[in-house]
Amino acid sequence: MPSKKKSVDAKNIAKTTVGDKSIGEYWEIAKLPVYVSIGLSVLSFLLVFGMGAVGLGITALIGLVALAVWLWLGWRAVKEFGCDLKSAAIAGAVGGVISGIVGAVITVVEFSALPGMMAGAYGAAYATMAGAAIVTSAIMAPIMGAIMGAILSLVGAFLAQNMK
């Protein structure tokens, strides 16, 4: 007996409805904060390569700023798009998946290039750790991006609704 399960193909994913909006509508809400998040990831990547160990400290600060981007997404969803808390959280999750995928790609590039730089200091141990980090990042970055994006966007939306 054939299954009545509804399938989603890649071409029509933007039209797929989640909650009360389509993925495409959530993307419109999340687009600007995601671009800012990706820009911060690229800046962090460039600092690590340009400044070495000093760049790592600055990268941690950029990471804190990146968390604020997700709060802004939730705030923006409520104030500019009139969303409720659920829609703001879903928009954060959609944005988190996309920025997580981009972050995973940046991590793969970063860890692929760094063994050559670090070989003199750490050698094979670093190469082994880099391989594990690449696999872990590729799997976990979109998942964690969605979770963090949803939670922080929900907090931002809650603040937007309750602050005058």
mmCIF file of C-alpha atoms in Angstrom:
data_model
loop_
_atom_site.group_PDB
_atom_site.id
_atom_site.type_symbol
_atom_site.label_atom_id
_atom_site.label_comp_id
_atom_site.label_asym_id
_atom_site.label_seq_id
_atom_site.Cartn_x
_atom_site.Cartn_y
_atom_site.Cartn_z
ATOM 1 C CA MET A 1 0.000 0.000 0.000
ATOM 2 C CA PRO A 2 1.544 3.351 -1.005
ATOM 3 C CA SER A 3 2.410 5.802 1.723
ATOM 4 C CA LYS A 4 0.538 9.081 1.976
ATOM 5 C CA LYS A 5 3.606 10.772 3.431
ATOM 6 C CA LYS A 6 4.160 14.234 1.985
ATOM 7 C CA SER A 7 7.640 14.634 0.535
ATOM 8 C CA VAL A 8 9.528 17.879 0.047
ATOM 9 C CA ASP A 9 11.865 18.323 -2.876
ATOM 10 C CA ALA A 10 14.735 20.802 -2.825
ATOM 11 C CA LYS A 11 13.191 23.040 -5.487
ATOM 12 C CA ASN A 12 10.061 23.707 -3.472
ATOM 13 C CA ILE A 13 11.481 23.864 0.041
ATOM 14 C CA ALA A 14 10.920 27.655 0.252
ATOM 15 C CA LYS A 15 7.192 27.016 -0.234
ATOM 16 C CA THR A 16 7.003 24.441 2.555
ATOM 17 C CA THR A 17 4.833 25.665 5.415
ATOM 18 C CA VAL A 18 6.089 25.439 8.990
ATOM 19 C CA GLY A 19 3.861 26.961 11.626
ATOM 20 C CA ASP A 20 1.919 29.762 9.984
ATOM 21 C CA LYS A 21 4.506 30.825 7.374
ATOM 22 C CA SER A 22 6.512 29.286 4.552
ATOM 23 C CA ILE A 23 10.252 28.672 4.830
ATOM 24 C CA GLY A 24 10.693 31.478 2.280
ATOM 25 C CA GLU A 25 8.850 33.916 4.557
ATOM 26 C CA TYR A 26 11.005 32.883 7.515
ATOM 27 C CA TRP A 27 14.075 33.398 5.326
ATOM 28 C CA GLU A 28 12.960 36.969 4.583
ATOM 29 C CA ILE A 29 12.860 37.624 8.329
ATOM 30 C CA ALA A 30 16.219 35.939 8.988
ATOM 31 C CA LYS A 31 18.120 37.071 5.889
ATOM 32 C CA LEU A 32 19.802 40.257 7.172
ATOM 33 C CA PRO A 33 20.887 38.799 10.546
ATOM 34 C CA VAL A 34 22.207 35.692 8.760
ATOM 35 C CA TYR A 35 24.289 37.856 6.429
ATOM 36 C CA VAL A 36 25.699 39.701 9.457
ATOM 37 C CA SER A 37 26.459 36.371 11.142
ATOM 38 C CA ILE A 38 28.223 35.063 8.044
ATOM 39 C CA GLY A 39 30.214 38.298 7.800
ATOM 40 C CA LEU A 40 31.338 37.875 11.410
ATOM 41 C CA SER A 41 32.376 34.272 10.670
ATOM 42 C CA VAL A 42 34.453 35.379 7.700
ATOM 43 C CA LEU A 43 36.023 38.176 9.774
ATOM 44 C CA SER A 44 36.892 35.677 12.492
ATOM 45 C CA PHE A 45 38.420 33.334 9.915
ATOM 46 C CA LEU A 46 40.549 36.128 8.446
ATOM 47 C CA LEU A 47 41.736 37.240 11.882
ATOM 48 C CA VAL A 48 42.895 33.744 12.813
ATOM 49 C CA PHE A 49 44.940 33.493 9.634
ATOM 50 C CA GLY A 50 46.176 37.063 9.736
ATOM 51 C CA MET A 51 47.037 37.377 13.404
ATOM 52 C CA GLY A 52 47.591 33.825 14.601
ATOM 53 C CA ALA A 53 47.139 33.328 18.354
ATOM 54 C CA VAL A 54 46.219 36.985 18.936
ATOM 55 C CA GLY A 55 43.365 36.546 16.475
ATOM 56 C CA LEU A 56 41.902 33.762 18.617
ATOM 57 C CA GLY A 57 41.139 36.180 21.467
ATOM 58 C CA ILE A 58 39.475 38.621 19.118
ATOM 59 C CA THR A 59 37.555 35.730 17.588
ATOM 60 C CA ALA A 60 36.051 34.965 21.007
ATOM 61 C CA LEU A 61 34.776 38.543 21.217
ATOM 62 C CA ILE A 62 33.321 38.251 17.727
ATOM 63 C CA GLY A 63 31.540 35.092 18.907
ATOM 64 C CA LEU A 64 29.838 37.064 21.670
ATOM 65 C CA VAL A 65 28.731 39.703 19.170
ATOM 66 C CA ALA A 66 27.387 36.899 16.972
ATOM 67 C CA LEU A 67 25.135 35.761 19.827
ATOM 68 C CA ALA A 68 23.620 39.249 19.915
ATOM 69 C CA VAL A 69 22.785 38.908 16.209
ATOM 70 C CA TRP A 70 20.301 36.144 17.049
ATOM 71 C CA LEU A 71 18.698 38.293 19.750
ATOM 72 C CA TRP A 72 18.375 41.005 17.106
ATOM 73 C CA LEU A 73 16.715 38.529 14.739
ATOM 74 C CA GLY A 74 13.991 37.828 17.301
ATOM 75 C CA TRP A 75 13.580 41.525 18.059
ATOM 76 C CA ARG A 76 13.373 42.295 14.352
ATOM 77 C CA ALA A 77 10.827 39.519 13.764
ATOM 78 C CA VAL A 78 8.472 41.079 16.322
ATOM 79 C CA LYS A 79 9.054 44.773 15.680
ATOM 80 C CA GLU A 80 9.483 44.829 11.894
ATOM 81 C CA PHE A 81 7.503 41.791 10.744
ATOM 82 C CA GLY A 82 4.818 41.552 13.447
ATOM 83 C CA CYS A 83 5.644 37.932 14.299
ATOM 84 C CA ASP A 84 4.634 36.072 17.419
ATOM 85 C CA LEU A 85 7.144 34.213 19.612
ATOM 86 C CA LYS A 86 6.745 30.915 17.735
ATOM 87 C CA SER A 87 7.376 32.505 14.334
ATOM 88 C CA ALA A 88 10.408 34.388 15.676
ATOM 89 C CA ALA A 89 11.857 31.132 17.037
ATOM 90 C CA ILE A 90 11.257 29.317 13.739
ATOM 91 C CA ALA A 91 12.888 32.189 11.821
ATOM 92 C CA GLY A 92 15.866 31.905 14.186
ATOM 93 C CA ALA A 93 16.069 28.166 13.549
ATOM 94 C CA VAL A 94 15.948 28.664 9.768
ATOM 95 C CA GLY A 95 18.662 31.307 9.995
ATOM 96 C CA GLY A 96 20.676 29.130 12.364
ATOM 97 C CA VAL A 97 20.671 26.184 9.967
ATOM 98 C CA ILE A 98 21.870 28.372 7.100
ATOM 99 C CA SER A 99 24.576 30.118 9.109
ATOM 100 C CA GLY A 100 25.539 26.754 10.621
ATOM 101 C CA ILE A 101 26.107 25.290 7.168
ATOM 102 C CA VAL A 102 28.248 28.280 6.188
ATOM 103 C CA GLY A 103 30.106 28.040 9.505
ATOM 104 C CA ALA A 104 30.792 24.359 8.862
ATOM 105 C CA VAL A 105 32.264 25.178 5.455
ATOM 106 C CA ILE A 106 34.473 27.859 7.016
ATOM 107 C CA THR A 107 35.604 25.385 9.677
ATOM 108 C CA VAL A 108 36.460 22.789 7.040
ATOM 109 C CA VAL A 109 38.555 25.342 5.141
ATOM 110 C CA GLU A 110 40.172 26.599 8.340
ATOM 111 C CA PHE A 111 41.113 23.178 9.660
ATOM 112 C CA SER A 112 42.231 22.014 6.228
ATOM 113 C CA ALA A 113 44.652 24.924 5.898
ATOM 114 C CA LEU A 114 45.898 25.091 9.482
ATOM 115 C CA PRO A 115 47.732 21.723 9.674
ATOM 116 C CA GLY A 116 50.367 23.098 7.333
ATOM 117 C CA MET A 117 50.822 26.058 9.627
ATOM 118 C CA MET A 118 50.776 23.997 12.816
ATOM 119 C CA ALA A 119 52.794 20.982 11.627
ATOM 120 C CA GLY A 120 56.028 22.227 13.148
ATOM 121 C CA ALA A 121 54.457 22.682 16.553
ATOM 122 C CA TYR A 122 52.040 19.792 16.890
ATOM 123 C CA GLY A 123 52.466 17.552 13.857
ATOM 124 C CA ALA A 124 50.255 14.493 13.454
ATOM 125 C CA ALA A 125 48.271 15.082 16.635
ATOM 126 C CA TYR A 126 46.903 18.327 15.212
ATOM 127 C CA ALA A 127 46.102 16.694 11.876
ATOM 128 C CA THR A 128 44.111 13.969 13.666
ATOM 129 C CA MET A 129 42.238 16.530 15.763
ATOM 130 C CA ALA A 130 41.545 18.626 12.653
ATOM 131 C CA GLY A 131 39.990 15.645 10.887
ATOM 132 C CA ALA A 132 37.689 14.980 13.830
ATOM 133 C CA ALA A 133 36.779 18.671 14.028
ATOM 134 C CA ILE A 134 35.887 18.763 10.342
ATOM 135 C CA VAL A 135 33.499 15.811 10.625
ATOM 136 C CA THR A 136 31.976 17.063 13.875
ATOM 137 C CA SER A 137 31.521 20.572 12.507
ATOM 138 C CA ALA A 138 29.881 19.384 9.309
ATOM 139 C CA ILE A 139 27.318 17.414 11.309
ATOM 140 C CA MET A 140 26.776 19.571 14.381
ATOM 141 C CA ALA A 141 27.055 23.167 13.116
ATOM 142 C CA PRO A 142 23.675 23.254 11.340
ATOM 143 C CA ILE A 143 21.983 21.435 14.238
ATOM 144 C CA MET A 144 23.474 23.664 16.928
ATOM 145 C CA GLY A 145 22.890 26.717 14.741
ATOM 146 C CA ALA A 146 19.190 25.876 14.567
ATOM 147 C CA ILE A 147 18.938 25.274 18.308
ATOM 148 C CA MET A 148 20.851 28.402 19.308
ATOM 149 C CA GLY A 149 19.143 30.497 16.644
ATOM 150 C CA ALA A 150 15.704 29.421 17.843
ATOM 151 C CA ILE A 151 16.440 29.945 21.540
ATOM 152 C CA LEU A 152 18.181 33.307 21.203
ATOM 153 C CA SER A 153 15.632 34.584 18.680
ATOM 154 C CA LEU A 154 12.879 33.563 21.071
ATOM 155 C CA VAL A 155 14.579 35.547 23.850
ATOM 156 C CA GLY A 156 14.962 38.553 21.534
ATOM 157 C CA ALA A 157 11.306 38.318 20.516
ATOM 158 C CA PHE A 158 10.222 38.046 24.147
ATOM 159 C CA LEU A 159 12.237 41.158 24.999
ATOM 160 C CA ALA A 160 10.754 43.005 22.029
ATOM 161 C CA GLN A 161 7.227 42.149 23.142
ATOM 162 C CA ASN A 162 7.773 43.107 26.770
ATOM 163 C CA MET A 163 9.954 46.221 26.566
ATOM 164 C CA LYS A 164 8.416 49.563 25.840
#
